[in-house]
XYZ file of C-alpha atoms in Angstrom:
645
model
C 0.000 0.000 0.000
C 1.657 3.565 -0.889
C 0.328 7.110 -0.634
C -0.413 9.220 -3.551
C 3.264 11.206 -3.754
C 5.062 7.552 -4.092
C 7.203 7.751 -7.273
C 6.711 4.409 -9.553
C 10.165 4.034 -9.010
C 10.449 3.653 -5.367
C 7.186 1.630 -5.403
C 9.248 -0.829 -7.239
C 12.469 -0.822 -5.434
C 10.371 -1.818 -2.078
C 9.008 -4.332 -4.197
C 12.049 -6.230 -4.997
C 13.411 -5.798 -1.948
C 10.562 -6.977 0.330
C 9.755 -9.334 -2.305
C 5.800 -8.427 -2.531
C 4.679 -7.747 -5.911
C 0.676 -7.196 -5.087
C -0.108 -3.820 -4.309
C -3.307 -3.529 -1.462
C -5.351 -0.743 -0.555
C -8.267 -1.329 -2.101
C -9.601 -4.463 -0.535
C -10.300 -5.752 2.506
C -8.360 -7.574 5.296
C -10.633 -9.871 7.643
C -13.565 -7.996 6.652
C -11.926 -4.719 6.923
C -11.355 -2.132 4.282
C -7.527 -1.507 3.955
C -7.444 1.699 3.705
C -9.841 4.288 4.968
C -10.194 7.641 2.948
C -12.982 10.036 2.333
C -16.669 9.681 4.111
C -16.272 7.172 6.695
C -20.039 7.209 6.387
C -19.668 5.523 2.786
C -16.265 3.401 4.224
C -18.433 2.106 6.731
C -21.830 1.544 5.255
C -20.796 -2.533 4.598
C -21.519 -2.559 8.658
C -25.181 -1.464 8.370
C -25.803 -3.222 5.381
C -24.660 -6.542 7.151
C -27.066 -5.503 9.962
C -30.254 -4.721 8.018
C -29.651 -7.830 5.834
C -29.287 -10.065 8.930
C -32.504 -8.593 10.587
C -34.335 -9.075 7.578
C -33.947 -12.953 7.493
C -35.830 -13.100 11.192
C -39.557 -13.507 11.311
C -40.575 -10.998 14.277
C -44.086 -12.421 13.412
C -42.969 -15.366 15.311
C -40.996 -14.102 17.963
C -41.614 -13.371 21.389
C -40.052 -10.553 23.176
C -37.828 -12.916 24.684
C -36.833 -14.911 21.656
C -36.295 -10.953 20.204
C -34.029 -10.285 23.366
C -31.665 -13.388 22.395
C -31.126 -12.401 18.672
C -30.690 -8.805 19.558
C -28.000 -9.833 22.289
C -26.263 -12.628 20.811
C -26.491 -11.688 16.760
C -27.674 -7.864 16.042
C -25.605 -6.541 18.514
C -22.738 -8.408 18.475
C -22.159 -8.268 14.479
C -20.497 -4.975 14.764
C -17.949 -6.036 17.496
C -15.169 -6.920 15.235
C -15.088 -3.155 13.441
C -16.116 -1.578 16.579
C -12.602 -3.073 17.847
C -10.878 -1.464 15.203
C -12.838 2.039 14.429
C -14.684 4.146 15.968
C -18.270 4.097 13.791
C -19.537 6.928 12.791
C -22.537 8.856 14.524
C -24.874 8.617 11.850
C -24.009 4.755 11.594
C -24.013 3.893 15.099
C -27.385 5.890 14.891
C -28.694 3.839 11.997
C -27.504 0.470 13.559
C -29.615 0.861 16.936
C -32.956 2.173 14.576
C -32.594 -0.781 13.184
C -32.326 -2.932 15.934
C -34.984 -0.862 18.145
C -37.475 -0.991 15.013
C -36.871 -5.073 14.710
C -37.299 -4.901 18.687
C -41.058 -3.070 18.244
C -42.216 -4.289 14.946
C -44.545 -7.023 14.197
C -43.036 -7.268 10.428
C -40.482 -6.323 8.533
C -42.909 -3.497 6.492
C -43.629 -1.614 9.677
C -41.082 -0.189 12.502
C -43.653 -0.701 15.002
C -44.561 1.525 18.048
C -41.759 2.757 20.035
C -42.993 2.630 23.220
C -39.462 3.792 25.398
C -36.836 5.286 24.509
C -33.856 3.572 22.954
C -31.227 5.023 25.415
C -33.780 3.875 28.197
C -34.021 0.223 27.030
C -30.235 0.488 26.897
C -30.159 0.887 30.822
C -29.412 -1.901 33.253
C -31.900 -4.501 34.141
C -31.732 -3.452 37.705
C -32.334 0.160 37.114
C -35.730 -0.847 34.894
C -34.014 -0.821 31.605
C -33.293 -4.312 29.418
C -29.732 -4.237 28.990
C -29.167 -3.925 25.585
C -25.510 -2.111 24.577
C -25.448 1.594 23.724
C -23.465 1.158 20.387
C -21.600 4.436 20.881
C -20.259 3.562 24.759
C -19.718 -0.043 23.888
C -17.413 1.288 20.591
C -15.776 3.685 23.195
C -15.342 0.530 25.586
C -13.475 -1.975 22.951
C -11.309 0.453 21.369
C -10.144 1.781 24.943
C -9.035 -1.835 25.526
C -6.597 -1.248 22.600
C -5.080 2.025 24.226
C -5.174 -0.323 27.324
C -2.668 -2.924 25.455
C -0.090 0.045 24.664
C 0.329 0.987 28.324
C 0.172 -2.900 29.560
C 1.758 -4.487 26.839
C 4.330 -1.285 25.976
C 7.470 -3.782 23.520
C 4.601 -5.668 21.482
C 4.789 -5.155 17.891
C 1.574 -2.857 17.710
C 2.631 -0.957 20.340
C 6.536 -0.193 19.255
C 4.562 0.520 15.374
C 2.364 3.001 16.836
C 5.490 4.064 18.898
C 7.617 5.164 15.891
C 4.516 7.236 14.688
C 3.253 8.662 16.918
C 4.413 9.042 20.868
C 8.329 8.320 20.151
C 9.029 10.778 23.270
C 5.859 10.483 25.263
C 2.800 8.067 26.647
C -0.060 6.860 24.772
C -2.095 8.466 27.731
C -0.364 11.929 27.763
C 0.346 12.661 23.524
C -0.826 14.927 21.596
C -2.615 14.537 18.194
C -0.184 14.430 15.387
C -0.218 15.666 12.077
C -2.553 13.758 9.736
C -2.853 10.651 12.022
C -4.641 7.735 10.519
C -8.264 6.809 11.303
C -7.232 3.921 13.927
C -5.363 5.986 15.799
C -7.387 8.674 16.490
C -10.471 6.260 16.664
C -8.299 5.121 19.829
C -7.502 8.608 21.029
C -11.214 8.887 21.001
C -11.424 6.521 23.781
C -8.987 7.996 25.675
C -10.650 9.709 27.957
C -12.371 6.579 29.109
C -9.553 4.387 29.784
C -8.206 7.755 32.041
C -11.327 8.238 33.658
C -10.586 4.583 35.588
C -7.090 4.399 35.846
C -4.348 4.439 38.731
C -0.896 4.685 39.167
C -0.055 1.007 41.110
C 2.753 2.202 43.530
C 5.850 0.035 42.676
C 8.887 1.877 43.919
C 7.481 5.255 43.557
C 10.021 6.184 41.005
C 7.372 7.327 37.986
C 4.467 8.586 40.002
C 4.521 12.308 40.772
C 2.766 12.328 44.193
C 0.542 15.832 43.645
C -0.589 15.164 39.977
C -0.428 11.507 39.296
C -3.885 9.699 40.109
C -2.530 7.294 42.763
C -4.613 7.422 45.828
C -7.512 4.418 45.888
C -10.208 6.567 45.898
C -13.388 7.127 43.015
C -12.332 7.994 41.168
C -8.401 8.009 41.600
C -6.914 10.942 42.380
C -3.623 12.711 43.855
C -3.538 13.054 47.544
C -4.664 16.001 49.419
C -1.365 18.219 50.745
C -1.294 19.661 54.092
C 0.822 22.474 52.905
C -0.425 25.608 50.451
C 2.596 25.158 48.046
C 3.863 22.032 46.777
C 6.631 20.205 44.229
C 5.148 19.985 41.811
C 8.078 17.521 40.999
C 8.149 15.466 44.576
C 7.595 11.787 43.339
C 6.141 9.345 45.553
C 9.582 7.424 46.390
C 10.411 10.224 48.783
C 7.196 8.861 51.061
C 8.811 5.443 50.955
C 11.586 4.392 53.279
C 14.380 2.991 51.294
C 15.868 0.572 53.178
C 12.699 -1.162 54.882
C 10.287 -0.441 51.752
C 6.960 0.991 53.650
C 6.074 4.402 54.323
C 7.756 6.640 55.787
C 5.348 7.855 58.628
C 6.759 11.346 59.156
C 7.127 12.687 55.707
C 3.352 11.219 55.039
C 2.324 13.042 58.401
C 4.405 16.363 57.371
C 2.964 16.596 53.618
C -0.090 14.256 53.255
C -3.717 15.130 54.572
C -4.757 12.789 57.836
C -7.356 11.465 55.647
C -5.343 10.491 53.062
C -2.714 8.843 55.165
C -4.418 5.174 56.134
C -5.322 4.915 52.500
C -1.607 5.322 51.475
C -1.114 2.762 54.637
C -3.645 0.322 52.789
C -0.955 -0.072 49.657
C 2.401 -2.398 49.572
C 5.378 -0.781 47.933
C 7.124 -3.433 45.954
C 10.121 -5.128 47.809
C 12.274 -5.578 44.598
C 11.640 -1.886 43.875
C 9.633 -2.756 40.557
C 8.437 -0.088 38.450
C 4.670 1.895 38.964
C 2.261 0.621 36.535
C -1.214 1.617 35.833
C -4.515 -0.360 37.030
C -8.313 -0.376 35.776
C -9.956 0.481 39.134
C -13.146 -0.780 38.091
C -12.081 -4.338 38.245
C -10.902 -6.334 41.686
C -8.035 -7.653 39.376
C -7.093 -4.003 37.816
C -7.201 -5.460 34.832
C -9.094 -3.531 32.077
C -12.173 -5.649 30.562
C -14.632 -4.015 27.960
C -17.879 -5.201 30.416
C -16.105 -2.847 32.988
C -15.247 0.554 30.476
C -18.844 0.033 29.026
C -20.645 0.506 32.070
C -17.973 3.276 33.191
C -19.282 5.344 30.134
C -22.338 4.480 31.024
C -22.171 5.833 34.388
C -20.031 9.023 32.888
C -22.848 9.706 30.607
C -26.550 8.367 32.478
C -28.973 11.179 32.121
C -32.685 10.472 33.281
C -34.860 9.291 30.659
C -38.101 10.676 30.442
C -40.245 7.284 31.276
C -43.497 6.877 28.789
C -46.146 8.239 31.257
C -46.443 9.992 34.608
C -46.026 8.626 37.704
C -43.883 7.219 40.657
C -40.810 5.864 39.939
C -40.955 2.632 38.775
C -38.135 1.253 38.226
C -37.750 -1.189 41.561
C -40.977 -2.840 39.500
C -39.245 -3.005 36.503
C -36.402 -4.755 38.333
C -37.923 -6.826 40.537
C -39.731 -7.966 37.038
C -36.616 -9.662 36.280
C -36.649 -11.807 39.216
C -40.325 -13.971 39.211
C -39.814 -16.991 38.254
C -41.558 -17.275 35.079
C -40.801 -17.368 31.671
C -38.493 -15.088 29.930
C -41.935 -14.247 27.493
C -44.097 -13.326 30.871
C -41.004 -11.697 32.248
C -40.936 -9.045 29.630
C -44.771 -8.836 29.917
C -44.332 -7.998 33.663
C -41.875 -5.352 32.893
C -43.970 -3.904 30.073
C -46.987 -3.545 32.442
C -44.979 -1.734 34.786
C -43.397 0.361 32.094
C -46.974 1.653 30.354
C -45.716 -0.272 27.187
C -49.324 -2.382 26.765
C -51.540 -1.295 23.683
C -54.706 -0.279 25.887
C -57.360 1.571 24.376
C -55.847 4.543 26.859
C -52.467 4.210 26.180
C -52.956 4.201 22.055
C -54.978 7.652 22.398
C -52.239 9.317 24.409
C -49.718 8.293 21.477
C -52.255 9.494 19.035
C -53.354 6.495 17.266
C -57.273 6.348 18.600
C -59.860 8.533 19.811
C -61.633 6.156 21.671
C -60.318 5.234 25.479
C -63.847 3.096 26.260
C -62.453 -0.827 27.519
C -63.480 -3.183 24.539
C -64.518 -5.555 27.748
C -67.261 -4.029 29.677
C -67.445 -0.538 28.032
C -67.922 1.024 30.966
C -64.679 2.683 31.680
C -61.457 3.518 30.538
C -59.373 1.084 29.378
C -56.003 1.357 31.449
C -53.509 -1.102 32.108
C -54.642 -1.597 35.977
C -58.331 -1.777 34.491
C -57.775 -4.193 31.829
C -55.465 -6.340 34.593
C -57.452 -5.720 37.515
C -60.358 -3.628 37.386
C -62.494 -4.803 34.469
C -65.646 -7.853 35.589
C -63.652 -10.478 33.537
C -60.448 -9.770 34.899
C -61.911 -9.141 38.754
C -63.458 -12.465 38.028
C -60.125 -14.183 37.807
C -58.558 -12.776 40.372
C -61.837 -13.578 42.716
C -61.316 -17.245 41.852
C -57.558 -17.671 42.096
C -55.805 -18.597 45.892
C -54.629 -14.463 46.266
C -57.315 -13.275 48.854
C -58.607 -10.073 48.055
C -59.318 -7.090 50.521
C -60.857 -4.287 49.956
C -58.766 -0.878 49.554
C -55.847 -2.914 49.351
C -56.208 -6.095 47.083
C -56.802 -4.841 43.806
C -56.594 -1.502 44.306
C -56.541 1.999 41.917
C -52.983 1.673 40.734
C -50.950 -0.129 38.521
C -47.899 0.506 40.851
C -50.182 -0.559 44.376
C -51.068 -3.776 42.766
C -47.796 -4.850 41.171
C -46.073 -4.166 44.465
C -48.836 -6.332 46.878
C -48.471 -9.054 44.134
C -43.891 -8.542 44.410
C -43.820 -8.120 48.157
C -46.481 -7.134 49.815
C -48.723 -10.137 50.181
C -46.378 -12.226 51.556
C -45.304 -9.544 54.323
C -49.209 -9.989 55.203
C -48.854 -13.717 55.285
C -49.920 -14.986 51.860
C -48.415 -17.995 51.169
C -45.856 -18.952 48.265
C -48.361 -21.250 46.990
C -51.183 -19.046 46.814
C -49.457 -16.375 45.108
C -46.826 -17.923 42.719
C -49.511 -18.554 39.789
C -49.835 -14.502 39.627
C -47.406 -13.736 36.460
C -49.243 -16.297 34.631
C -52.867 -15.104 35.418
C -51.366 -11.834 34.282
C -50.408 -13.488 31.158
C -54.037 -14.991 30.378
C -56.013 -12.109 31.390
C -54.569 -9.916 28.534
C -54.714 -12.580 25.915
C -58.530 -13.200 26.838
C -58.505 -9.205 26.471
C -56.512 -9.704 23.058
C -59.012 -12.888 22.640
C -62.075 -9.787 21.955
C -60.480 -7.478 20.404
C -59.338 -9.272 17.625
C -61.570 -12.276 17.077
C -64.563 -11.218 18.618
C -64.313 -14.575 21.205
C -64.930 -14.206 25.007
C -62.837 -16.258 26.777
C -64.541 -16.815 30.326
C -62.569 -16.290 33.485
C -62.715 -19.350 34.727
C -61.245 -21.371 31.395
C -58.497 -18.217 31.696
C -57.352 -19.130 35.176
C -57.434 -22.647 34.681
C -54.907 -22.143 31.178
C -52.415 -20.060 33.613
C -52.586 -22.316 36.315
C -51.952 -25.467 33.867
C -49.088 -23.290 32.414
C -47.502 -21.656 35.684
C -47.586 -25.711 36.917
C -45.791 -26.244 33.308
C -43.442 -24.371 33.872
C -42.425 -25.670 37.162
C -42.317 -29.246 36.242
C -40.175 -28.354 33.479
C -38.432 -26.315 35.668
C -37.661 -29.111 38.689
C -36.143 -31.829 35.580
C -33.517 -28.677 34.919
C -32.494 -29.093 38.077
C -32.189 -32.905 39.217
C -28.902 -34.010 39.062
C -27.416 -37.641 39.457
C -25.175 -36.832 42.307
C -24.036 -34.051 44.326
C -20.201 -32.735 42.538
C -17.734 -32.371 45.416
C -16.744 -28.968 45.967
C -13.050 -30.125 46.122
C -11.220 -31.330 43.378
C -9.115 -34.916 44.877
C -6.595 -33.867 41.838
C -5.975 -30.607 43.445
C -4.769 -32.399 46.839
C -1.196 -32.636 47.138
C -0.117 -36.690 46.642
C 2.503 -36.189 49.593
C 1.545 -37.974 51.906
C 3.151 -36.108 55.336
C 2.331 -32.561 54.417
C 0.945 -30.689 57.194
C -2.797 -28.437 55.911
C -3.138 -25.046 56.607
C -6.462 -22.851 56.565
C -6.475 -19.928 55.988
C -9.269 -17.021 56.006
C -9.672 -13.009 55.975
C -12.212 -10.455 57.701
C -12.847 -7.169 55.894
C -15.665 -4.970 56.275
C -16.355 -2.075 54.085
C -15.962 1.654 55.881
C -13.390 -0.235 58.220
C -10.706 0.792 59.724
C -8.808 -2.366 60.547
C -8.757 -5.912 59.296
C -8.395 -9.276 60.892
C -6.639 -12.631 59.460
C -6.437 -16.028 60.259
C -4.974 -19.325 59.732
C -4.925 -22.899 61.685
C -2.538 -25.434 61.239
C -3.557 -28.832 61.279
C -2.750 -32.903 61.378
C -5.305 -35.392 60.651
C -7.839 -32.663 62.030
C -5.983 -32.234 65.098
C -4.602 -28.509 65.801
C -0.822 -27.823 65.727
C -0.826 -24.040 65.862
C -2.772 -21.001 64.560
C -2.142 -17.185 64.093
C -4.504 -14.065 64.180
C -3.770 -10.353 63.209
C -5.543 -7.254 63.384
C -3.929 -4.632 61.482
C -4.904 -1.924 59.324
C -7.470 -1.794 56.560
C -6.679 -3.148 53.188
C -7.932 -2.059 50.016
C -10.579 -4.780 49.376
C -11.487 -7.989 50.592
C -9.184 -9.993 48.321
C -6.224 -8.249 49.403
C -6.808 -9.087 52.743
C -7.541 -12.773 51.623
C -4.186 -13.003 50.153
C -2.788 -10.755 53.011
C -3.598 -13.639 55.388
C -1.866 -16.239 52.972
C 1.144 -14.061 52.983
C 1.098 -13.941 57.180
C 0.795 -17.672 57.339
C 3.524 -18.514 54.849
C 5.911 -15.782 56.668
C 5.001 -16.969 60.162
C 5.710 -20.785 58.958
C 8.541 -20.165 57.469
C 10.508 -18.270 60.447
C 9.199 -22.069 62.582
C 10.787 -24.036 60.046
C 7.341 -25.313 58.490
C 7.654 -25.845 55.117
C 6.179 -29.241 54.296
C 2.092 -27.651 54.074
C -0.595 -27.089 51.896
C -2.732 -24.343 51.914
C -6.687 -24.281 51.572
C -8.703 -20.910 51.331
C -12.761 -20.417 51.156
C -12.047 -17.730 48.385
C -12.234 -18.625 45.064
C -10.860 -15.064 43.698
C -7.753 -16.225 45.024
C -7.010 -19.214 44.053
C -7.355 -17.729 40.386
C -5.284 -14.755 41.338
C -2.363 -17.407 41.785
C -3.362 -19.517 38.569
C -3.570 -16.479 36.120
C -1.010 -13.909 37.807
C -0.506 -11.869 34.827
C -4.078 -11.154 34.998
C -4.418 -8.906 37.878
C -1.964 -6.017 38.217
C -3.371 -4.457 40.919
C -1.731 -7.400 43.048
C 1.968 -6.647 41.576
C 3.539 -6.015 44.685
C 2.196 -9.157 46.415
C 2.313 -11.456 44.028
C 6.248 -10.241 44.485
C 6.164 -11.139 48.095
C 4.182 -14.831 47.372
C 6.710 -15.811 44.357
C 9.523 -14.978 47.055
C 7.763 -16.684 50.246
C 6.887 -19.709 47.850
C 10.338 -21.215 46.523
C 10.198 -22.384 50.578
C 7.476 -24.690 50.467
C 8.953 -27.330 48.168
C 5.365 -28.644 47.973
C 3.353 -25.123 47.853
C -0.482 -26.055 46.743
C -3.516 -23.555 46.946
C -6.904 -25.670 47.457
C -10.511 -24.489 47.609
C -12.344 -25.313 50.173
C -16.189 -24.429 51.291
C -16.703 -22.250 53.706
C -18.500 -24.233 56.325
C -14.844 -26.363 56.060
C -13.004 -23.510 57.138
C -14.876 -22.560 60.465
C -12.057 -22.198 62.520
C -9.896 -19.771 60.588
C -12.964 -17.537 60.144
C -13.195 -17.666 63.616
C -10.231 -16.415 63.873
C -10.237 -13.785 61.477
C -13.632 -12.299 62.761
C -12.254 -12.286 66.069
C -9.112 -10.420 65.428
C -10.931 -7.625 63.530
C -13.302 -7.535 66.563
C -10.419 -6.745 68.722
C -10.647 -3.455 67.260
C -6.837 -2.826 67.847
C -3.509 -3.510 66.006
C -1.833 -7.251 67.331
C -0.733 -10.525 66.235
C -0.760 -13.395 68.592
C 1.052 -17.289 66.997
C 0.440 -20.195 69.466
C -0.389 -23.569 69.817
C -3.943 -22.779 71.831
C -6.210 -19.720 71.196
C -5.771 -16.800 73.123
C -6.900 -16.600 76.773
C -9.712 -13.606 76.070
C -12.038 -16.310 74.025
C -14.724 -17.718 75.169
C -15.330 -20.773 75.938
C -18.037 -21.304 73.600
C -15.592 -19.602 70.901
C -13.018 -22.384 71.953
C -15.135 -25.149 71.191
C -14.250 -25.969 67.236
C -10.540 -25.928 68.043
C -11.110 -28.355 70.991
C -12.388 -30.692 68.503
């Protein structure tokens, strides 16, 4: 591929030499143009095309909301991923992409685009915050291509990064350079998502060496930021190695007490200076592993950008209905109906005036009223009829009542904080269900359905369901939770337990381990100390303390078992969480003396004892550490009882 100023006789001088006779630029390379010029609009166009002609092969006559939710998900959505990657789309093709998807999601056939009932960037919301979870095209481009810039500051010698190197930041950081003179489209596609990747990332304090300590993000806050100074002028050029004492690698208390503000200090306390006195590197703070992941940048622009979306009608909020929607169980069809009933999104006689298609608002039922969502539901004979019959007691003023919103939440929570049983009430989402196709039933064949035929279909379906259900979940035999080929096969090692206690809004942390023989305690260890960043940290924290304290007795013949899964992955994958640099130095170290070093999981009702210990060293509420053969004297003897055992 050459540019346009290329003289014929260079172009064939590279030719011989390189020994590539083709010329490219033209074409495309795994589905991607080579070379992008003029309106990225037209360059582009092959992804909506793709789109529209994949869409049009699915029969929406024929698919329920939740069939519609899969294809959207798994196909529609994910079709643009690869480009997305690469490029940052357009806005008028990102627009056209999610038309197309929302019109397949409210359409009935492919020759109308249906009625739009909410809002695209509302349906794009969580499915706990009443949305359905479908990807906003323009944060989810912004979330793969900052994963690129990610791969430049993680992966800094691989051949992308040393390319993009020699073009463009030669002198300087992905994160920190300037635009450049005529840049191509991939580049500044990932300069686009620059901001994002910043927005969640901190310095990981290594040896302190490359993080400036008033203007480097490096305190674990959110987001990240530079610590607050206790002094009105600063160095601006002070880097954080000067906080760190040199010869025992921690923090240096009087420099952190002199410069650093007293609420900044215990969260500088919280992080480990490397040992070796390894470079700083950056971390995604939005993952426990600080490792960045597109799941975790998309719903950081998400969060960055969430405005409130008008909802289709007025009224209280709603969206702990919509939610809670989500959580019957009931089909994935009768979930959707559930959240459209709390969302205004049925086709009721009232709902189709206010959106202008009707003039009439009289129910099609009993033409005596309105026809609302609660009436057609609740209120109307038919549908009172039903719910008169079912096991759900009515009472007046309470049991169906006025509102939508007071009648979805007695049939979510509130009966059964009044004492309705499970069995009584489970049927509801299907009676629901019935109730608006008997509606559906008269309004478009003319064919009463009578309420006692429509609660006898949902109860025959809701029971169904749960048959169908109960075979899912029979299983030949209960899978241990421990793996035999995980156990070490030497036969005299020694098994130590260990455990962590972390509360969040803490101040101090407790940890625990118990060393054991054929059940039979040999010693244990508990430490209260202060507060670590997370929960995992103080997991592997207490790991650390047990191989430390085993190693200065001259215990080296042990496996280790934890109740924390996260950790026993964080030694499997190391690579794959940064944020644990620094102690992942100190287990490599502590490791080469345990010639038979295994990690094992274990439940947690198998670990007791160093929980025990863990909870109670945190509820000392003061900084100790006490190794024995026996527990300390201030337990209980009720709280002595599993290591009597």
């Amino acid at each position: 591929m050459f540019g346009s100023k290329v003289q014929p006789q260079r172009k064939t001088d590279i030719k011989n030499i390189l020994g590539i006779h083709q010329e490219g630029g033209m074409g495309t390379y795994l589905g991607l143009p080579e070379k992008i010029h003029g309106s990225k609009a037209q360059v582009f166009a092959f992804v909506q095309d793709r789109l529209k002609s994949r869409i049009n092969t699915w029969s929406s006559k024929f698919l329920s909301k939740g069939g519609k939710e899969i294809l959207i998900k798994s196909v529609a959505q994910a079709l643009p991923t690869y480009v997305m990657s690469c490029f940052l789309l357009p806005k008028n093709i990102r627009s056209k992409l999610s038309s197309a998807i929302s019109n397949f999601w409210w359409s009935n056939n492919q020759e109308s685009r249906g009625l739009h009932w909410v809002a695209w960037e509302k349906l794009c919301t969580p499915l706990s915050e009443g949305g359905l979870g479908f990807r906003s095209l323009e944060d989810f481009n912004l979330a793969l291509l900052a994963k690129q810039m990610w791969r430049l500051v993680r992966y800094p010698n691989s051949l992308l990064a040393r390319v993009l190197r020699g073009r463009y930041f030669r002198y300087s950081s992905p994160l920190h350079v300037k635009p450049s003179y005529l840049p191509s489209y991939g580049w500044r596609s990932m300069l686009a998502a620059r901001p994002l990747l910043l927005s969640g990332l901190r310095k990981n304090i290594g040896s302190g060496l490359d993080t400036k300590v008033w203007s480097d993000p490096w305190i674990p806050t959110t987001p990240a930021r530079p610590p607050i100074s206790r002094l009105e002028a600063t160095d601006p050029n002070l880097y954080v190695n000067h906080l760190i004492d040199p010869i025992s690698k921690t923090w240096n208390m009087a420099k952190l007490q002199e410069l650093i503000a007293p609420e900044d200090i215990p969260r500088i306390l919280g992080l480990h200076p490397s040992l070796s006195f390894s470079r700083d590197s950056y971390i995604w703070a939005h993952t426990k592993s600080g490792n960045y992941s597109v799941r975790s940048g998309y719903w950081a622009a998400k969060a960055s950008q969430r405005g409130d979306c008008d909802l289709p009608f007025q009224g209280p909020s709603v969206s702990a209905l919509q939610a809670q929607s989500w959580k019957i169980q009931s089909s994935r069809k009768i979930k959707h109906f559930l959240w459209q009933t709390a969302t205004g999104c049925l086709a009721t006689c009232q709902r189709l005036v206010d959106r202008h298609l009707g003039t009439d608002k009289t129910c099609p039922r009993c033409g005596m009223c309105e026809e609302t969502i609660n009436h057609v539901l609740f209120e109307c004979p038919p549908a009172f009829q039903v719910w008169s019959l079912s096991k759900i007691p009515l009472t007046q003023g309470v049991f169906p009542a006025p509102s939508i919103f007071a009648n979805l939440d007695h049939l979510y929570w509130r009966a059964k904080e009044l004492g309705v049983r499970e069995e009584a009430i489970r049927d509801f989402p299907w009676i629901l269900w019935f109730i608006w196709k008997a509606r559906n039933s008269k309004v478009f064949e003319n064919s009463e359905v009578h309420p006692a035929d429509t609660l006898q279909l949902a109860c025959k379906e809701a029971e169904s369901f749960r048959i169908a259900r109960a075979r899912e979940l029979i299983v030949d035999s209960q899978p241990s939770l421990i793996d035999p080929g995980l156990r070490s096969t030497v036969s005299d090692l020694l098994t130590c337990q260990v455990d962590g206690s972390w509360t969040d809004g803490g101040t101090l942390c407790g940890i625990g381990w118990i060393l054991i023989s054929d059940s039979q305690l040999i010693n244990l260890g508990l430490k209260c100390f202060r507060q670590c960043l997370s929960p995992l940290h103080t997991e592997f924290e207490a790991l650390l303390w047990a191989m430390r304290t085993l190693t200065s007795l001259s215990i080296f013949n042990v496996a280790f078992e934890t109740d924390c899964k996260e950790l026993t992955q964080l030694l499997d994958t190391p690579d794959e969480w940064p944020a644990f640099a620094s102690e992942l130095e100190d287990f490599n170290a502590l490791k080469l003396s345990f010639p038979h070093f295994s990690l094992v999981f274990i439940p947690r009702l198998n670990n007791v004892r160093a929980d025990c210990l863990a909870k109670k060293a945190r509820a000392r509420d003061s900084i100790f550490s006490h190794v024995s053969s026996s527990t300390p004297d201030w337990f209980s003897p009720v709280e002595n009882r599993p290591f009597l055992a």
